[in-house]
Structure formats: structure tokens, C-alpha cells
Amino acid sequence: MDKIANIPAAPQSATAPASADSGTDLATLRAEIDRIDASMHALLMERGQIIDRLVAVKRSRGAEGGSAFRPAREASMMRRLVDRHRGILPLDTVEGIWRVIISTFTYVQAPYAVHADLASGEAAMRDASRFHFGFTVPFIGHMGASGVVAAVARSRGDLGLVPAFAAPSAGAWWTALEGEHAPKVIARLPFVERADHPAGLPVFCIAHPVTDGAVTEVEAWSLHVSGWNAQAARALAPLAEIIAVPDRGLDGAALLASIPVGGTVSLDAVLAALRASGASVRAAALVGSHASRYTHQPQG
Ligand SMILES: O=C(O)C(=O)C[C@]1(C(=O)O)C=C[C@@H](O)C=C1
């Protein structure tokens, strides 16, 4: 390993743009590419050694088993990566490479599977899962969000992916996250959004709650509302992102409300707006949290 890592630095001339008449021949440039590839590979292997040490430190601190996925850390890494990226390599590629690196190093720390709800369309969900978690992590499809939540609940450290929008037949799947020991929303993907994201399906990532490394920039609240009406829906729209499905038992609706923490709108403001529009809130339960949605603004 040390031998491989010991790669001579690039000569200054090699980093300058080459023109056809610069005298630099193809063989020299290919030697540079080989040197860089070997260097990147060595760095990945070195990253693996650091992960070994990180696992030892986590164990010595009594980290519980389960998933090694740390959403706060990953959100911050992905934001920094896309913000510093420059050059001709497409951002989608850079992001995809790092998603595979991080997710696979998460997997080698503690194997996990990704359970995905395919009911709203398999292709986009499969793309999202493979983009964010790579091909080494097993992918298990389910026809419906409730199967995903149940599989995650049964597992030690598996992740679940459910569309983060009102999917026609999904029902109020988030109510299964209400119990104290139930899985919770721990992330919303993609970490970095943009209009033409190659795996841009918005998904909630569900897992047994992480005690360290959780991110609470946006809270996900399950609300049971009776007297749900069009005025209530209009009143909430500017306050919070809402998924609402009819709840016939209550003559109302079950809502999943995503409310930014420390912002201008609080849960109380959402509840007050519901009451002011004639609805009444029967129950409210925190069913998880995730990082703020982060939109990448392309340079230039
Ligand atoms: O930082 C950690 O706790 C890690 O486990 C390392 C690492 C990574 O490969 O960079 C892997 C998994 C986590 O989700 C975050 C980051």
C-alpha cells in the first residue's frame, strides 16, 4: 500500500493545457493519466485504512451496531463537493462517484440493504437508489411504502426509500413511523438538488434513528387533522411542505409536514393556521428530520 501511495508529483508542465503543437505526445499524456489513476486508486485504498481506524474509534466510544450512515456528515460532504467542483468533468459524474465511495464505505463498516418503494415507478426509484448507494449495496424493491417501512423496522441497519411527494396509492405510510421504536425519516435525497439532476427523484430515506450524526434542520411531523378542507390546504402551502392523504376515519386527512427548524415558521404556526381555517388537529408526532434542501447554483 505504501509503495503504491508513493507516487511522484506531476511535473509542472503536465498540468498546463497542452495544444496539438506543444510537442507533448500521446504516450506522455497517457503516462500522466496512468499516474493519476494509480494515485486515485492508492488514495481510495488509503481511505479504506482510515475507515478501519474510524470504526475502531466508534467502537471504543460504544457506538451501537446498526447502520453507519451519518446523514449530517454526508449532507455537509456533498454540499462542499459540488460547491468546489470546477472543470470539464460533469458535476453529475463527480457527485455520483462520491455517492458510491461514501455509501460503499458505509456498507463495509456495517452491511445494509436499501429497500425501495417501486409503486410510483420502478425506473426512477432504481436510478435514485443506484446513484445514491451504488451497486455493492443490495437493492430490494417493494410494491408500497408500508412494505419498505416494515422491512426497515425488522432490520438492524437497513435503509428505506419512499417518494417525498404525494404518490397516488401510497397512503399515509408515515403514520407507521410514529411509535417510539419505529424507524424515522433521517434524510431527504438528493442531498444536492438541481433542475437536471440525473437521479432527481425526491425521496425520504428511512432508518432506525441515528443517535449521533442525525440532522435536524427540517423536522417531519405526522399530523392527524379532522375537518380538512381546501382553505386549510391553501393556508398551509406557504408555511410548510405538506403531503396530505384523506383519512376517512377522522373525516379529515393525515398530513406529513416538513417544517424547517429555527426558521420563521414553527409547528405551532402550522397548527394555528390549521385551526384558523376550520380544521382541528387530533394528534401530532415527530417522525424524523433531515438536512435542509440544498440547491446547487452552477458557476457562470
Ligand atoms: O464519518 C463517518 O462517520 C463515516 O462513517 C465515514 C463516511 C465516509 O465514508 O466518509 C461513511 C459513512 C457516513 O455516512 C459518513 C461518512
XYZ file of C-alpha atoms and ligand atoms in Angstrom:
316
model
C 0.000 0.000 0.000
C 2.711 2.469 0.973
C 4.602 1.686 -2.199
C 1.555 2.428 -4.349
C 0.805 5.614 -2.469
C 4.327 6.851 -3.094
C 3.618 8.324 -6.494
C 5.792 11.157 -7.786
C 4.042 14.509 -8.068
C 3.044 15.718 -11.514
C 5.723 17.744 -13.277
C 4.569 21.362 -13.588
C 4.372 21.174 -17.383
C 1.920 18.270 -17.256
C -0.793 20.365 -15.620
C -0.562 23.169 -18.187
C -3.063 22.905 -21.042
C -1.469 21.051 -23.942
C -2.004 22.118 -27.507
C -1.567 19.890 -30.529
C 1.737 21.578 -31.359
C 3.121 21.725 -27.833
C 5.349 18.754 -28.513
C 3.657 16.653 -25.836
C 2.985 13.285 -27.377
C 0.135 10.907 -26.643
C 2.323 8.411 -24.833
C 3.423 11.094 -22.363
C -0.139 12.203 -21.722
C -1.251 8.588 -21.242
C 1.559 8.098 -18.769
C 0.183 11.096 -16.868
C -3.309 9.561 -16.903
C -1.869 6.252 -15.597
C -0.060 8.125 -12.830
C -3.228 9.958 -11.809
C -5.349 6.773 -11.924
C -2.828 4.913 -9.760
C -2.766 7.858 -7.401
C -6.564 7.995 -7.098
C -6.692 4.241 -6.528
C -3.998 4.476 -3.853
C -5.926 7.259 -2.159
C -9.104 5.164 -2.150
C -7.218 2.281 -0.548
C -5.777 4.716 1.987
C -9.319 5.975 2.647
C -10.207 2.365 3.465
C -7.451 2.257 6.076
C -8.777 5.462 7.661
C -12.280 3.932 7.708
C -10.815 0.927 9.607
C -9.437 3.322 12.219
C -12.707 5.276 12.313
C -14.619 2.042 13.003
C -12.228 1.237 15.864
C -12.752 4.704 17.374
C -16.547 4.428 17.006
C -16.459 1.005 18.739
C -14.295 2.328 21.564
C -16.928 5.017 22.123
C -19.609 2.343 22.402
C -21.352 3.132 19.106
C -24.358 0.855 18.766
C -24.472 -1.565 15.779
C -26.971 -0.683 13.082
C -26.248 1.469 10.087
C -23.064 3.528 9.776
C -24.979 6.107 7.692
C -24.450 9.572 9.194
C -26.772 11.946 7.316
C -25.432 15.210 8.762
C -21.873 14.382 7.758
C -22.907 13.199 4.290
C -25.046 16.277 3.602
C -22.125 18.524 4.507
C -19.624 16.480 2.429
C -21.871 16.532 -0.637
C -22.509 20.269 -0.384
C -18.795 21.035 -0.159
C -18.011 18.667 -3.036
C -20.416 20.227 -5.524
C -19.537 23.768 -4.454
C -15.809 23.290 -5.045
C -16.127 21.386 -8.317
C -14.687 23.016 -11.430
C -13.550 21.801 -14.851
C -14.834 19.665 -17.686
C -15.873 16.578 -15.692
C -19.674 16.867 -15.342
C -20.894 17.602 -11.839
C -23.322 14.659 -12.097
C -20.341 12.344 -12.527
C -18.408 13.796 -9.606
C -21.446 13.590 -7.356
C -22.173 10.011 -8.481
C -18.579 8.917 -7.839
C -18.644 10.297 -4.298
C -22.062 8.849 -3.546
C -20.660 5.422 -4.444
C -17.486 5.991 -2.428
C -19.293 7.152 0.709
C -22.162 4.652 0.517
C -19.822 1.748 -0.093
C -17.569 2.758 2.784
C -20.749 2.939 4.883
C -21.519 -0.627 3.720
C -18.088 -2.009 4.528
C -18.419 -0.622 8.063
C -21.765 -2.378 8.584
C -23.559 -4.184 5.710
C -27.043 -2.887 4.943
C -29.637 -3.155 2.187
C -31.739 -0.445 0.569
C -35.496 -1.158 0.469
C -37.266 0.984 -2.101
C -40.930 1.677 -2.805
C -41.423 0.952 -6.511
C -45.175 1.631 -6.590
C -44.791 5.050 -8.262
C -42.458 3.749 -10.943
C -39.540 1.397 -10.802
C -37.078 3.084 -13.162
C -36.723 6.413 -11.354
C -36.569 4.768 -7.930
C -33.963 2.240 -9.048
C -31.902 5.057 -10.590
C -32.126 7.024 -7.329
C -31.059 4.049 -5.252
C -28.151 3.093 -7.501
C -26.999 6.714 -7.817
C -27.052 7.385 -4.075
C -25.961 3.946 -2.820
C -24.139 2.269 -5.720
C -24.263 -1.364 -6.826
C -22.470 -3.057 -3.952
C -25.277 -2.241 -1.520
C -28.158 -4.719 -2.106
C -31.337 -3.218 -3.579
C -34.704 -4.697 -2.575
C -37.897 -3.470 -4.251
C -41.317 -3.348 -2.551
C -44.740 -2.552 -4.003
C -45.699 0.124 -1.499
C -44.202 2.279 1.203
C -45.623 0.240 4.054
C -43.566 -2.792 2.970
C -40.469 -0.606 2.965
C -41.151 0.720 6.469
C -41.869 -2.804 7.763
C -38.651 -4.203 6.238
C -36.566 -1.380 7.740
C -38.278 -1.861 11.116
C -37.368 -5.587 11.088
C -33.764 -4.941 10.096
C -30.808 -3.877 12.177
C -29.459 -1.159 9.906
C -31.216 -1.196 6.533
C -32.358 1.973 4.783
C -35.715 2.612 3.102
C -36.530 4.935 0.201
C -40.022 6.346 -0.221
C -41.084 9.095 -2.675
C -41.087 12.523 -0.994
C -44.257 13.605 -2.758
C -47.908 12.647 -2.694
C -47.856 9.344 -4.565
C -51.403 8.370 -5.609
C -51.619 4.945 -3.951
C -49.052 5.348 -1.163
C -51.484 6.173 1.653
C -50.326 7.739 4.903
C -47.247 5.496 5.137
C -45.526 7.880 7.586
C -48.003 7.042 10.360
C -46.048 3.763 10.715
C -43.089 5.893 11.861
C -44.945 7.282 14.877
C -44.055 4.766 17.578
C -41.072 5.355 19.856
C -39.193 2.382 18.413
C -40.383 2.806 14.828
C -37.991 3.848 12.037
C -37.789 7.548 11.258
C -37.068 9.829 8.301
C -33.331 10.509 8.547
C -32.547 12.121 5.178
C -34.051 13.550 2.060
C -32.252 12.780 -1.200
C -30.695 14.051 -3.368
C -28.569 15.910 -0.817
C -27.882 18.494 -3.518
C -30.747 19.419 -5.814
C -30.705 20.919 -9.282
C -33.126 21.065 -12.174
C -31.395 18.455 -14.337
C -30.208 16.048 -11.648
C -29.732 12.596 -13.259
C -31.339 10.849 -10.271
C -33.511 13.715 -9.120
C -36.476 11.733 -7.774
C -37.057 13.300 -4.338
C -37.049 10.540 -1.740
C -37.186 10.275 2.016
C -34.618 7.939 3.487
C -35.943 5.934 6.433
C -33.946 4.083 9.059
C -33.828 3.306 12.740
C -32.987 6.695 14.239
C -29.310 7.540 14.481
C -28.300 8.844 17.886
C -25.135 10.548 16.679
C -24.954 12.208 13.295
C -28.654 12.971 12.993
C -29.513 16.201 11.262
C -32.439 18.309 12.427
C -32.573 21.221 10.017
C -36.062 20.171 8.867
C -38.478 18.230 11.063
C -41.028 15.798 9.637
C -44.328 15.848 11.556
C -47.185 13.409 11.173
C -50.442 15.324 11.776
C -53.935 13.870 12.061
C -56.448 16.518 11.125
C -60.223 16.461 11.067
C -62.237 18.940 9.045
C -59.502 19.124 6.405
C -60.628 21.463 3.639
C -59.381 23.430 0.657
C -58.894 26.569 2.770
C -56.647 24.650 5.186
C -54.616 23.290 2.278
C -54.186 26.818 0.880
C -53.247 28.215 4.309
C -50.514 25.616 4.818
C -48.975 25.796 1.348
C -46.775 28.856 2.051
C -45.827 27.631 5.546
C -44.558 24.098 5.068
C -44.177 21.329 2.529
C -47.171 19.087 3.030
C -48.187 15.660 1.797
C -51.865 15.090 2.575
C -53.979 11.971 2.133
C -57.638 11.554 3.051
C -58.251 9.893 6.412
C -61.845 8.692 6.324
C -61.836 7.552 9.934
C -61.380 11.187 11.035
C -63.359 12.741 8.184
C -60.141 14.565 7.568
C -56.604 13.965 6.448
C -53.296 12.543 7.521
C -50.516 15.023 6.797
C -46.764 14.776 6.596
C -45.483 18.296 7.221
C -41.818 19.207 6.670
C -41.058 22.210 8.874
C -37.653 23.957 8.869
C -36.225 24.271 12.390
C -35.317 27.737 13.658
C -36.980 29.386 10.661
C -39.832 31.842 10.598
C -42.473 29.081 10.667
C -42.849 26.813 13.675
C -45.020 23.747 14.253
C -47.244 25.997 16.396
C -47.724 28.356 13.455
C -48.742 25.419 11.243
C -51.202 24.171 13.880
C -52.617 27.705 14.339
C -53.120 28.067 10.574
C -54.978 24.749 10.501
C -57.283 25.824 13.334
C -57.867 29.234 11.778
C -59.107 27.551 8.622
C -61.642 25.435 10.486
C -59.678 22.179 10.807
C -58.775 20.603 14.119
C -55.580 18.743 14.892
C -56.179 15.433 16.681
C -52.574 14.345 17.040
C -49.064 15.391 16.089
C -45.995 13.136 16.183
C -42.412 13.837 15.194
C -41.478 11.179 12.642
C -37.961 12.268 11.765
C -35.786 15.041 10.488
C -33.381 15.760 7.672
C -30.978 18.328 6.251
C -32.330 21.451 4.572
C -32.887 21.135 0.866
C -29.766 22.471 -0.784
C -29.817 23.720 -4.340
C -26.614 23.925 -6.311
C -26.201 27.088 -8.358
C -23.958 26.384 -11.369
C -20.953 28.726 -11.684
C -21.032 31.049 -14.665
O -17.755 9.945 9.074
C -18.204 8.834 9.370
O -18.782 8.624 10.452
C -18.085 7.715 8.449
O -18.574 6.638 8.748
C -17.371 7.897 7.147
C -18.301 8.107 5.977
C -17.395 8.283 4.715
O -17.125 7.296 4.040
O -16.919 9.412 4.500
C -19.189 6.937 5.787
C -20.458 6.915 6.299
C -21.114 8.069 6.889
O -22.419 8.215 6.457
C -20.354 9.321 6.678
C -19.110 9.338 6.186
